[in-house]
PDB file of C-alpha atoms and ligand atoms in Angstrom:
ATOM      1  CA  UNK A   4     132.762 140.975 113.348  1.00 30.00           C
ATOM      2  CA  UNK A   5     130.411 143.807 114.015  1.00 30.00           C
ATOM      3  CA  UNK A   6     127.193 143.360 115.801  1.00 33.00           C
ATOM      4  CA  UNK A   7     125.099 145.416 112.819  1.00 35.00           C
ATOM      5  CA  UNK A   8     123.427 142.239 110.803  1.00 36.00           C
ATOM      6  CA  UNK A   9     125.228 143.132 107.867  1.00 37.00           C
ATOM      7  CA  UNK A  10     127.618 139.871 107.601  1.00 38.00           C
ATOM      8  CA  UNK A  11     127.777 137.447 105.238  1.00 39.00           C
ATOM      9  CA  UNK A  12     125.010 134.865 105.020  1.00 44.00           C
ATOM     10  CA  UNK A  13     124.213 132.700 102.085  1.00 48.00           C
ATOM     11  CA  UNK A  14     121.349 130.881 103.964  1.00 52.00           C
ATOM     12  CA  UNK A  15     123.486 127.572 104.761  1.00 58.00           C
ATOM     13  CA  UNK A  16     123.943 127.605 108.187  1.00 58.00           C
ATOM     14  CA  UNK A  17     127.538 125.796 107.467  1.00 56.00           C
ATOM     15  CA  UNK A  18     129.027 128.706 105.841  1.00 57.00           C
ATOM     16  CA  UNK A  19     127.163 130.977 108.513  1.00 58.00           C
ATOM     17  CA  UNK A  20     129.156 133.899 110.319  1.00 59.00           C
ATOM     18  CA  UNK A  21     127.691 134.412 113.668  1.00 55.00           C
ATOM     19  CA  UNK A  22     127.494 137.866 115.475  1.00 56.00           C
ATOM     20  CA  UNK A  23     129.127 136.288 118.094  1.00 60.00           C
ATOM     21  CA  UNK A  24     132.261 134.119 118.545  1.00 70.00           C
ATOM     22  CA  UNK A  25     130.778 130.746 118.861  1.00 75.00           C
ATOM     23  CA  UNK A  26     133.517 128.219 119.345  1.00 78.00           C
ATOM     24  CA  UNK A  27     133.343 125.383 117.214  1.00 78.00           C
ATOM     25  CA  UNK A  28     134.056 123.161 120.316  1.00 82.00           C
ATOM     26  CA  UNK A  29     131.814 124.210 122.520  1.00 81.00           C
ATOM     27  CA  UNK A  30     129.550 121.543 122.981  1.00 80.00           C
ATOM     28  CA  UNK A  31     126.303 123.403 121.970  1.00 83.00           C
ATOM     29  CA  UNK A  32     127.760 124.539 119.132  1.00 83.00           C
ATOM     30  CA  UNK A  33     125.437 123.762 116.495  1.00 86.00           C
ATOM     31  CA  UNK A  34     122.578 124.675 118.508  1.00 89.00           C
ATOM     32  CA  UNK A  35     124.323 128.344 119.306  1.00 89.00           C
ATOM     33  CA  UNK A  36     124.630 129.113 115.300  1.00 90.00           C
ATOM     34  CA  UNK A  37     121.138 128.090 114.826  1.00 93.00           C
ATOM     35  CA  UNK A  38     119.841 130.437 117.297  1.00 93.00           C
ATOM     36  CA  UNK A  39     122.285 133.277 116.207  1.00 91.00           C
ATOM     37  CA  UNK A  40     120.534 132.334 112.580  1.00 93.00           C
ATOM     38  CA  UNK A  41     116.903 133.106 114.220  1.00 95.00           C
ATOM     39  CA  UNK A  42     118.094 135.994 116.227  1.00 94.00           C
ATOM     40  CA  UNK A  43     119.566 137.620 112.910  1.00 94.00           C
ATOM     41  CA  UNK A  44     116.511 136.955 111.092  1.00 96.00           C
ATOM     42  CA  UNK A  45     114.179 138.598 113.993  1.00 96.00           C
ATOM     43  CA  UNK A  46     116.775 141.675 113.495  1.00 95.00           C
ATOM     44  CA  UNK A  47     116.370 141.559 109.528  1.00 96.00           C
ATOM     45  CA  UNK A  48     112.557 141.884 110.097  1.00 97.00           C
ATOM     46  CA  UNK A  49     111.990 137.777 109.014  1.00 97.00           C
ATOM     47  CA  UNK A  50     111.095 136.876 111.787  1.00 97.00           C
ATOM     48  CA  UNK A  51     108.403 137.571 114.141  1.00 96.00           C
ATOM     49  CA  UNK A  52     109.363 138.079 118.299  1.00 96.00           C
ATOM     50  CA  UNK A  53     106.783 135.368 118.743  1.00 96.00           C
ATOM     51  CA  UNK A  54     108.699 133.127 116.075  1.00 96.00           C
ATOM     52  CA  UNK A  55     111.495 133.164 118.384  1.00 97.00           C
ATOM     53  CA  UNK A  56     109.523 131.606 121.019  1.00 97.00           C
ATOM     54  CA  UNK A  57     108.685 129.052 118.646  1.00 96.00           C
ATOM     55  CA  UNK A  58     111.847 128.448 117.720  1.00 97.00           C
ATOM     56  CA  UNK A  59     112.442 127.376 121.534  1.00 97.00           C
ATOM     57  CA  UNK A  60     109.554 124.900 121.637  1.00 96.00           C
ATOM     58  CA  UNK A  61     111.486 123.414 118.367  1.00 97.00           C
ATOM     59  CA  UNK A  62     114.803 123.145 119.922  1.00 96.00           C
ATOM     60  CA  UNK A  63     113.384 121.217 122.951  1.00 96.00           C
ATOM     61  CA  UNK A  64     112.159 118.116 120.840  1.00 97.00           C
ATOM     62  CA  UNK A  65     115.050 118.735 118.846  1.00 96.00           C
ATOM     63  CA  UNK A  66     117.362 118.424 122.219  1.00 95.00           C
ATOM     64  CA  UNK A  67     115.176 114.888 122.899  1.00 96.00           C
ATOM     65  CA  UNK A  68     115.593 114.179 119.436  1.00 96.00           C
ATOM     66  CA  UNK A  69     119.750 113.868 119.917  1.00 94.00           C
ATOM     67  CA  UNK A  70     119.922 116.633 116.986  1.00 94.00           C
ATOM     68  CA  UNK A  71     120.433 114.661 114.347  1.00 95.00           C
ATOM     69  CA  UNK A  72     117.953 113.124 111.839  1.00 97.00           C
ATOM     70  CA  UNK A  73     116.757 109.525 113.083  1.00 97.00           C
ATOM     71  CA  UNK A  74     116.102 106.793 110.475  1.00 97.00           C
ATOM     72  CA  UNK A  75     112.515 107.314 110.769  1.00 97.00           C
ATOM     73  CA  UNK A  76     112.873 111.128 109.767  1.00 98.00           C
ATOM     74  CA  UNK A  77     114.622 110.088 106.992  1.00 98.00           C
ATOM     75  CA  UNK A  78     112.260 107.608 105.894  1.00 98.00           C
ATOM     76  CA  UNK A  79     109.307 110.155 105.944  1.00 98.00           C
ATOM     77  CA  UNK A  80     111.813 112.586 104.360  1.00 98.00           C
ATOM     78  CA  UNK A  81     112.002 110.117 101.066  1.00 98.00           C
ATOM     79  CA  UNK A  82     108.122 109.445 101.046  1.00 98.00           C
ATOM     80  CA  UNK A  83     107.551 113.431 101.836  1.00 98.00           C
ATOM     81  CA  UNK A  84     109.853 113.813  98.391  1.00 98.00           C
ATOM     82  CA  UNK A  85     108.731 110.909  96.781  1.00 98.00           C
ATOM     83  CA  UNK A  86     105.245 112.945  97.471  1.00 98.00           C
ATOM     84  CA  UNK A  87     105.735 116.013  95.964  1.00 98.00           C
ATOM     85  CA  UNK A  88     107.251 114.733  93.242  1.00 98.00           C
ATOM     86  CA  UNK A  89     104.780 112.905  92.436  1.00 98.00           C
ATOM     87  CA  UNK A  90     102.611 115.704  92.395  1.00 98.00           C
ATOM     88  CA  UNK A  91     101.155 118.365  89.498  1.00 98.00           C
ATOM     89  CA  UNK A  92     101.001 121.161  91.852  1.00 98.00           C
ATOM     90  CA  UNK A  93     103.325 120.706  94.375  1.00 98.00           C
ATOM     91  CA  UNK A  94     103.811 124.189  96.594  1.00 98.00           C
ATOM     92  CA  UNK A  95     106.721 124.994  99.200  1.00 98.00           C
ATOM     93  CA  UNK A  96     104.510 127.457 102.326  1.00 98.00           C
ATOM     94  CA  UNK A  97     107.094 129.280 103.993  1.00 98.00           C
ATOM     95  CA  UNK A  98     107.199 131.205 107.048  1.00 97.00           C
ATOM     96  CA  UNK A  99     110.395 133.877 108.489  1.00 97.00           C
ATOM     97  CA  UNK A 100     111.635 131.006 111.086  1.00 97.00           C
ATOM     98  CA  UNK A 101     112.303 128.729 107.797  1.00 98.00           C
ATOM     99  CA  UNK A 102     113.735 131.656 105.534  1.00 98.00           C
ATOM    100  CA  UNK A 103     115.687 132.632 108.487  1.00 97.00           C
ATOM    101  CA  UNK A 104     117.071 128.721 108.672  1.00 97.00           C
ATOM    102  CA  UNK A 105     117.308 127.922 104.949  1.00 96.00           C
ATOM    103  CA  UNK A 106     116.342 130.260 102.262  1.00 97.00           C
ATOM    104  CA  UNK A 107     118.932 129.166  99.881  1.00 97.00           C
ATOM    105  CA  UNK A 108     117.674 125.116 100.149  1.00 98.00           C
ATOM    106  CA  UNK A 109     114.107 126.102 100.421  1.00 98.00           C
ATOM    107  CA  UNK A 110     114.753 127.710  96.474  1.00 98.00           C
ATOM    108  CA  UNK A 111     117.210 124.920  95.485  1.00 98.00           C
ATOM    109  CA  UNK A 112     114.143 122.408  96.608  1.00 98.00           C
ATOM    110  CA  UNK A 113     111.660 124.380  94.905  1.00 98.00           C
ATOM    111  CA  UNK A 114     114.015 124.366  91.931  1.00 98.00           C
ATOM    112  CA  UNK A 115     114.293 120.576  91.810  1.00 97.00           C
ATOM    113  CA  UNK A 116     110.714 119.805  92.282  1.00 97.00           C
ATOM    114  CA  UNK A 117     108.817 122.421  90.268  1.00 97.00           C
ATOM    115  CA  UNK A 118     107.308 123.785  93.336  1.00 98.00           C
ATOM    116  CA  UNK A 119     105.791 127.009  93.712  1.00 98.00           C
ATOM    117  CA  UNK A 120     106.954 128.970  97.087  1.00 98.00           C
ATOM    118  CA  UNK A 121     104.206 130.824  99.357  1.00 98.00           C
ATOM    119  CA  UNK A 122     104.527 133.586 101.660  1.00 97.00           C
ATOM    120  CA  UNK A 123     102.378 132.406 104.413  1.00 94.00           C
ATOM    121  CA  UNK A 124     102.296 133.786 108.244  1.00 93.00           C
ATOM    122  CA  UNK A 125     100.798 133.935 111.481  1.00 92.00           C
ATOM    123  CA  UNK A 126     101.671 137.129 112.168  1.00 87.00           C
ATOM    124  CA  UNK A 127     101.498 139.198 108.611  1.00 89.00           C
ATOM    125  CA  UNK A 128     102.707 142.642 107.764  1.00 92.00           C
ATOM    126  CA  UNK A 129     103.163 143.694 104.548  1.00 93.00           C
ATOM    127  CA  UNK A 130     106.870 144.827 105.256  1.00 95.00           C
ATOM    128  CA  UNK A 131     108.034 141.261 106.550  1.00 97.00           C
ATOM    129  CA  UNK A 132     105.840 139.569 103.755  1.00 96.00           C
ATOM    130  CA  UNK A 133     108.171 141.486 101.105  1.00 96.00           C
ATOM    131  CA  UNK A 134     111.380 141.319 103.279  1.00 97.00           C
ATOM    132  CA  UNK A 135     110.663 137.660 102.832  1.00 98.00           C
ATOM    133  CA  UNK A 136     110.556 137.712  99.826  1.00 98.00           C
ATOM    134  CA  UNK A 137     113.235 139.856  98.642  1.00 98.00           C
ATOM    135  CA  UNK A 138     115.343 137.474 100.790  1.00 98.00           C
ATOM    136  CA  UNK A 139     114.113 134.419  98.553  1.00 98.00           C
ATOM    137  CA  UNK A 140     114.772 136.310  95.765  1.00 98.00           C
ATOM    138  CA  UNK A 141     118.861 136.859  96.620  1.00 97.00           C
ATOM    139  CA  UNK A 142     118.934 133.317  96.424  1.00 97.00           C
ATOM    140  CA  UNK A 143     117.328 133.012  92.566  1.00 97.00           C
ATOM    141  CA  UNK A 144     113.610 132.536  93.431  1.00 97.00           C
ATOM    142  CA  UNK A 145     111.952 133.914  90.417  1.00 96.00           C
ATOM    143  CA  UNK A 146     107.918 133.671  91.734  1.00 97.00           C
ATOM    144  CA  UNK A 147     107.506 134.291  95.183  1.00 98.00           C
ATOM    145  CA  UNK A 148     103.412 133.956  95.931  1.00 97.00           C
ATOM    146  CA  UNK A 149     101.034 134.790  98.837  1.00 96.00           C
ATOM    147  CA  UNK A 150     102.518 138.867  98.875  1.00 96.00           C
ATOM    148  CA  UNK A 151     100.176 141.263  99.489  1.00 90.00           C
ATOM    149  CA  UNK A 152      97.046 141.896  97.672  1.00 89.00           C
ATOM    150  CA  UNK A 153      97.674 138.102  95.796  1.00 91.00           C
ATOM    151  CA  UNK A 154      97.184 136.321  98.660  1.00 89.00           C
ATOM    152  CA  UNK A 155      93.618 137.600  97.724  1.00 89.00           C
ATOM    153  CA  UNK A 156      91.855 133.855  98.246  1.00 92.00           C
ATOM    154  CA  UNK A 157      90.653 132.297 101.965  1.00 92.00           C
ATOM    155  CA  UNK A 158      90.980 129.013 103.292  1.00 93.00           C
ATOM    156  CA  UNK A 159      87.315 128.271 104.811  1.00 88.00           C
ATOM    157  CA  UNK A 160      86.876 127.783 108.481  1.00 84.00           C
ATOM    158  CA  UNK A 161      90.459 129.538 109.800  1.00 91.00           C
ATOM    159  CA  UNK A 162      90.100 132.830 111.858  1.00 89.00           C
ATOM    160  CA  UNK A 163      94.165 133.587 111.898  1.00 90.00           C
ATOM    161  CA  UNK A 164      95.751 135.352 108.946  1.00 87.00           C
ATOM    162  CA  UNK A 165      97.000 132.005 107.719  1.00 88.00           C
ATOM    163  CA  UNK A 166      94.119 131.951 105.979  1.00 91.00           C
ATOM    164  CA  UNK A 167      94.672 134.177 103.251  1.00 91.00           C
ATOM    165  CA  UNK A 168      96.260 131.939 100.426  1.00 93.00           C
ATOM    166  CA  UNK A 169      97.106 132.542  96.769  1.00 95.00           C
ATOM    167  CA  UNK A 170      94.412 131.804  94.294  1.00 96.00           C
ATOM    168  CA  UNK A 171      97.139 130.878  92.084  1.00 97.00           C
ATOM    169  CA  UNK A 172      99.667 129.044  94.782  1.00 97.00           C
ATOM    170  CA  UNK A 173      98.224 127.359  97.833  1.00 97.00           C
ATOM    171  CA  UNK A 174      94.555 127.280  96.751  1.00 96.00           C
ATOM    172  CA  UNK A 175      94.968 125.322  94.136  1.00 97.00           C
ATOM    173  CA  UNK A 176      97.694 122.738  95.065  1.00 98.00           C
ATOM    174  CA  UNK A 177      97.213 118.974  94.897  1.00 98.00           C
ATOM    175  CA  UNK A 178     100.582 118.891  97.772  1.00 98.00           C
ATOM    176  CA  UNK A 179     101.596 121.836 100.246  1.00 98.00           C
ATOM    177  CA  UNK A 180     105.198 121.295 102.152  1.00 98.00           C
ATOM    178  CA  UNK A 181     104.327 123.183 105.438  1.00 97.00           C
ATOM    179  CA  UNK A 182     107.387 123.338 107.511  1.00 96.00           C
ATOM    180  CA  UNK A 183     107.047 125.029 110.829  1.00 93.00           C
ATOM    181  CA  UNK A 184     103.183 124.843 110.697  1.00 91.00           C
ATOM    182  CA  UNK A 185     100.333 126.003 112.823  1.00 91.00           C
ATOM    183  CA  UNK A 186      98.224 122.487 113.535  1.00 93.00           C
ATOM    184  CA  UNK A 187      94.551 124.785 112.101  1.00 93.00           C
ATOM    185  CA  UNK A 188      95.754 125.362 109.118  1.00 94.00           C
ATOM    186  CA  UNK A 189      97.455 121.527 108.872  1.00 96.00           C
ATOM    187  CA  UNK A 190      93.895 120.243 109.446  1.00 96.00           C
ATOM    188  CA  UNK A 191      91.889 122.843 107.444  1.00 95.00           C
ATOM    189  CA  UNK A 192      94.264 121.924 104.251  1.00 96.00           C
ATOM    190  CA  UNK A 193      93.600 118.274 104.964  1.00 97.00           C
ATOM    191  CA  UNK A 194      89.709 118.650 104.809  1.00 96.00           C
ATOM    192  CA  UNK A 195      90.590 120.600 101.124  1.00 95.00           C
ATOM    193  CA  UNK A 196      91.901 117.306  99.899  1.00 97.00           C
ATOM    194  CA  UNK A 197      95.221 118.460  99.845  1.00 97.00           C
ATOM    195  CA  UNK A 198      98.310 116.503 100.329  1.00 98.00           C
ATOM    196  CA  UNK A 199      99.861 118.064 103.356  1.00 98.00           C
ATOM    197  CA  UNK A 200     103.833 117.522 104.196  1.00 98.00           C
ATOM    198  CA  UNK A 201     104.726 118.846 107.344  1.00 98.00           C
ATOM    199  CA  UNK A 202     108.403 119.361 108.842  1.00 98.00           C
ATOM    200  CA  UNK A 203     107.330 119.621 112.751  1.00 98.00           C
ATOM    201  CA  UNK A 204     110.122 118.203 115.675  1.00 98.00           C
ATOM    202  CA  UNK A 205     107.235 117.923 117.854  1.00 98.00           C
ATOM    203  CA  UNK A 206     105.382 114.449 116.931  1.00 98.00           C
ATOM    204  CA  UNK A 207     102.546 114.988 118.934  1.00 97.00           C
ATOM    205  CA  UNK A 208     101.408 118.518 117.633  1.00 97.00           C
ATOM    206  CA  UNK A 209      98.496 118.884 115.781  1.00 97.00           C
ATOM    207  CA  UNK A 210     100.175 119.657 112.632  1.00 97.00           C
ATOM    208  CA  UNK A 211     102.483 116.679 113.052  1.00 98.00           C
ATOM    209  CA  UNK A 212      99.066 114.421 113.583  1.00 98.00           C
ATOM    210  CA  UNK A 213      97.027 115.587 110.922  1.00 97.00           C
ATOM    211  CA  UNK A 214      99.171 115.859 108.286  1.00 98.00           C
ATOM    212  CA  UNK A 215      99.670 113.191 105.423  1.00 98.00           C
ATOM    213  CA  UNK A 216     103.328 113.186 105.950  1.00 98.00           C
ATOM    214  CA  UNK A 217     105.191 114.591 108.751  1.00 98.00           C
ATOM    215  CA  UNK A 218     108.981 114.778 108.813  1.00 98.00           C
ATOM    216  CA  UNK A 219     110.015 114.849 112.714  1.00 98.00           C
ATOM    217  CA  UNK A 220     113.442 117.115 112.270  1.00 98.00           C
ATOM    218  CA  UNK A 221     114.781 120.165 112.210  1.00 97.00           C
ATOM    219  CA  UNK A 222     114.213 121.618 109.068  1.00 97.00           C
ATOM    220  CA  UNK A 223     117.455 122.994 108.782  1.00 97.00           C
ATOM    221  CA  UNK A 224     118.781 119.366 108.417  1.00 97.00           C
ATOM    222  CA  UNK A 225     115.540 118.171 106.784  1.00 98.00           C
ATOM    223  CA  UNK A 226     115.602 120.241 103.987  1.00 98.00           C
ATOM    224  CA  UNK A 227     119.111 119.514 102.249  1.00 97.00           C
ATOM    225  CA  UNK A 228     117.940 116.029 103.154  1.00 98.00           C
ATOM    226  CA  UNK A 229     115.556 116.371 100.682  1.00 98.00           C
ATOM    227  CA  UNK A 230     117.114 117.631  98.763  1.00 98.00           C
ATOM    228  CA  UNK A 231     119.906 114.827  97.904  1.00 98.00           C
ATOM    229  CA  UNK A 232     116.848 112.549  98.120  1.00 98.00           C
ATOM    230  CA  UNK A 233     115.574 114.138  94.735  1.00 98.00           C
ATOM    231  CA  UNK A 234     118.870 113.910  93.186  1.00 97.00           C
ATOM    232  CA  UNK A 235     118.963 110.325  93.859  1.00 97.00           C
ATOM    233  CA  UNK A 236     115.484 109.821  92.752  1.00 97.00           C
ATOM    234  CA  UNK A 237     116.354 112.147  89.358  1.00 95.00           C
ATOM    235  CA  UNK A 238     119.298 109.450  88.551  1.00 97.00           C
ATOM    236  CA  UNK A 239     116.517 106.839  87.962  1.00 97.00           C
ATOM    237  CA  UNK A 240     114.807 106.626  84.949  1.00 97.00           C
ATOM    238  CA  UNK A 241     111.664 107.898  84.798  1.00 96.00           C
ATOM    239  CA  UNK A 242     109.673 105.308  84.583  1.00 97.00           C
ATOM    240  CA  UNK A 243     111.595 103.078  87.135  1.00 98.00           C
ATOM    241  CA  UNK A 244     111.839 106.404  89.668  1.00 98.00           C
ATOM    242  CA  UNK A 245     107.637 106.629  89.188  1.00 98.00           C
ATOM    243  CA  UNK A 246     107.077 103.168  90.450  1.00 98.00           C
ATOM    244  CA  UNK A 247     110.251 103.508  93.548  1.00 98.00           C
ATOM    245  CA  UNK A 248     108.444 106.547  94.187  1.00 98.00           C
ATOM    246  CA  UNK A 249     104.920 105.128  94.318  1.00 98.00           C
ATOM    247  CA  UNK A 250     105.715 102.307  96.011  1.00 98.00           C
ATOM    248  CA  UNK A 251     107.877 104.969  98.489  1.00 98.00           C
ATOM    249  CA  UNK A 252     104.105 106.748  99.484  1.00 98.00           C
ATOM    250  CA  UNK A 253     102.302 103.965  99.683  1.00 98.00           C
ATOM    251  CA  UNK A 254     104.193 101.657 102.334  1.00 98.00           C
ATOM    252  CA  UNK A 255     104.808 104.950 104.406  1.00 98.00           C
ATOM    253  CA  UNK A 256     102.639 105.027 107.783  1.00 98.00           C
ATOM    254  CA  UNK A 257     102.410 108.427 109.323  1.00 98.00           C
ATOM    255  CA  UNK A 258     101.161 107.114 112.436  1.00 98.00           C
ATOM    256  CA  UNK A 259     103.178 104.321 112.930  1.00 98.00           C
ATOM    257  CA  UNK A 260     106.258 107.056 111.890  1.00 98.00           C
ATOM    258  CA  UNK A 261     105.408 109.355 114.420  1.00 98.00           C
ATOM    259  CA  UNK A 262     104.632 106.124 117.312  1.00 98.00           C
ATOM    260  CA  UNK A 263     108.383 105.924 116.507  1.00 98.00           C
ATOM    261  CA  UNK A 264     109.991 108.959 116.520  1.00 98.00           C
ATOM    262  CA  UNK A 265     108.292 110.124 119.899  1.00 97.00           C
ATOM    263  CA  UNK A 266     110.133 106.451 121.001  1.00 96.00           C
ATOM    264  CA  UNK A 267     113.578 107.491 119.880  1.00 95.00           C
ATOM    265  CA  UNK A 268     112.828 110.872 121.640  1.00 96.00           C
ATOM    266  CA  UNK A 269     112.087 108.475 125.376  1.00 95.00           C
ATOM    267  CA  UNK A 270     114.500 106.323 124.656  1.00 93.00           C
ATOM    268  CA  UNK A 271     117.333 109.867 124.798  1.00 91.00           C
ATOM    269  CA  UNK A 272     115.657 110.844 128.199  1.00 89.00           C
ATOM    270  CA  UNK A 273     116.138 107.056 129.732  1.00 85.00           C
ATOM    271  CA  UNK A 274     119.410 107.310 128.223  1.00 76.00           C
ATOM    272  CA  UNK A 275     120.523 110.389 129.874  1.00 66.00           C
TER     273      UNK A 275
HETATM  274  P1  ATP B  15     100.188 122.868 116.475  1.00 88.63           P
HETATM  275  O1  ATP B  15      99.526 124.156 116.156  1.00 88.63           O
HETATM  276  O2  ATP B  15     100.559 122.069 115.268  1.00 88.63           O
HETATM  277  O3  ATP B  15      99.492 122.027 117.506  1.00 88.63           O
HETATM  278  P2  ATP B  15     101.943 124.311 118.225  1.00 88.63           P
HETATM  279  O4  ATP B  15     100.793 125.247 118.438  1.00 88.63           O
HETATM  280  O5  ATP B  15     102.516 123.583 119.399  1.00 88.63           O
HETATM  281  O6  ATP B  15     101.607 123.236 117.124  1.00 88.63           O
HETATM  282  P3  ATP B  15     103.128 126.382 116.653  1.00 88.63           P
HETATM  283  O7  ATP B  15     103.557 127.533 117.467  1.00 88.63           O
HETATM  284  O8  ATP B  15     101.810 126.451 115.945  1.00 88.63           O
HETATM  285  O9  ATP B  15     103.156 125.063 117.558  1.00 88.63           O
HETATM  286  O10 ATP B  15     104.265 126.070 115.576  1.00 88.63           O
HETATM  287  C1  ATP B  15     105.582 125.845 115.918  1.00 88.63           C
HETATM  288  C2  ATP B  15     105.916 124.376 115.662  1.00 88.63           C
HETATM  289  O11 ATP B  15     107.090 124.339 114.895  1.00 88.63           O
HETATM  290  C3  ATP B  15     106.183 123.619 116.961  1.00 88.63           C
HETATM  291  O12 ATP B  15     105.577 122.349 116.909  1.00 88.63           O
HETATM  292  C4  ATP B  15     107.708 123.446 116.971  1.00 88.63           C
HETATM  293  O13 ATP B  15     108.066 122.215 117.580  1.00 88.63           O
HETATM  294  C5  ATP B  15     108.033 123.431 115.497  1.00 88.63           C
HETATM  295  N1  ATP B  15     109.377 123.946 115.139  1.00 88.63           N
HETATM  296  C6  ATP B  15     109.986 125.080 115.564  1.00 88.63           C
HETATM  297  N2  ATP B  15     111.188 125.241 114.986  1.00 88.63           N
HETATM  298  C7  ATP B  15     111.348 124.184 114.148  1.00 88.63           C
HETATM  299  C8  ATP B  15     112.366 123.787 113.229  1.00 88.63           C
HETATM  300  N3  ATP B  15     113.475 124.508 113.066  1.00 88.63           N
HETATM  301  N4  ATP B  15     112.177 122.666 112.513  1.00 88.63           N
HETATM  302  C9  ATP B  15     111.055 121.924 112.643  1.00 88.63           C
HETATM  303  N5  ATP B  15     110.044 122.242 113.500  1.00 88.63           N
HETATM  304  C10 ATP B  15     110.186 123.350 114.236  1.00 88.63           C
HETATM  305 MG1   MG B  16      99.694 126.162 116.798  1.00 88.63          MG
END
């Protein structure tokens, strides 16, 4: 395999080809691809050298968290869908970390729920905004938002470039999916009256805190989660999924969730 970034990737981290032998039995396996996956990005122009960094701050909780999705993730993960579903204008806000992870289920989701997807970053240029989304776009997105001169509107109160939205995407969404967030943007969407979904694996971040419903995982497992949780919603009939999903978002307790999941994360360092 040559060390150039041009091997095959179809944004599903199972069928990913590393630049580097990994072997499947090393024990940090997983972890190994997933960095490869951010490393590649960061060489493709995704992602930002400071999204690497982030990246690590994400892969420590994820280390407490045991890597794999706890019950409790995958009970916000059904209210998080049940959510969006629920929703008129439900819209996807993605970063290069999470197109780097999981373009192809980011567009599958967006698919299954209606959702409109959102450039949105931290650190904007115009040439990673439309590497972005050219990269969406391999895997079928039709409307990518938020590029360039569209992301002509401004959330009030935020200083970063986060707060240039889409007049016709974030700005006027009833529910925003924010995975990988910054915690001044969580709270600024909040105070809009926005729905906010967040995907953070640290539960005591601001984003994770101020968000409606916050999904303590790695996206990269979250994501396909949600993605069978739809299609097991979508079996139901409508008006028997409405009221599952309703009553789905209304027993779910953010706080309570996120009490718990920093619980599972103490319970893996008394463990060890
Ligand atoms: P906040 O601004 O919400 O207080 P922060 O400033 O600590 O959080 P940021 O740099 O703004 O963090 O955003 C990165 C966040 O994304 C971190 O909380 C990190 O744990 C989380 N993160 C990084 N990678 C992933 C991932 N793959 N899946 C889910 N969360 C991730
Ligand atoms: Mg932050």
């Amino acid at each position: 395999m040559t060390n150039n970034g041009d091997h095959i990737y179809d944004g599903d981290y199972s069928n990913y080809n590393p630049h580097f032998h990994i072997p499947p039995t090393h024990p940090r396996a997983q972890s190994l691809l997933i960095r490869e996956m951010l490393v590649d990005g960061y060489r493709k122009g995704l992602v930002a050298s400071e999204g690497l960094i982030a990246h690590g701050r994400g892969e420590a909780f994820d280390y407490l968290l045991g890597e794999k999705t706890s019950s409790m993730a995958q009970c916000a993960i059904e209210a998080a869908t049940s959510a969006l579903l629920l929703s008129k204008f439900p819209v996807i806000s993605v970063n290069g970390n999470l197109v780097a992870l999981c373009a192809k289920n980011i567009v599958e989701l967006s698919h299954l729920i209606g959702a409109k997807i959102e450039v949105n970053l931290f650190y904007r240029t115009i040439k990673r905004e439309s590497l972005i989304k050219k990269e969406l776009e391999r895997f079928g997105a039709k409307e990518i938002l938020g590029v360039t001169s569209s992301a002509s509107a401004v959330i009030p109160e935020l200083q970063s470039e986060r707060r240039r939205v889409d007049p016709k995407g974030i700005m006027k969404a009833d529910t925003v999916l924010v995975p990988l967030e910054d915690g001044d943007r969580t709270e600024a969407l909040v105070k809009m009256g926005k729905i906010v979904v967040a995907i953070d694996l640290n539960p005591g971040s601001r984003t994770a805190r101020s968000a409606n419903i916050t999904i303590v995982d790695n996206a990269i497992r979250a994501i396909p989660k949600m993605i069978m949780v739809v299609r097991k919603l979508k079996d139901l009939e409508r008006k028997q999924r409405e009221m599952v999903m309703k009553r789905i978002v209304k027993e779910y307790d953010n706080h309570k969730n996120l009490i718990e999941s920093l619980s599972v994360m103490r319970g893996n360092i008394k463990g060890s």
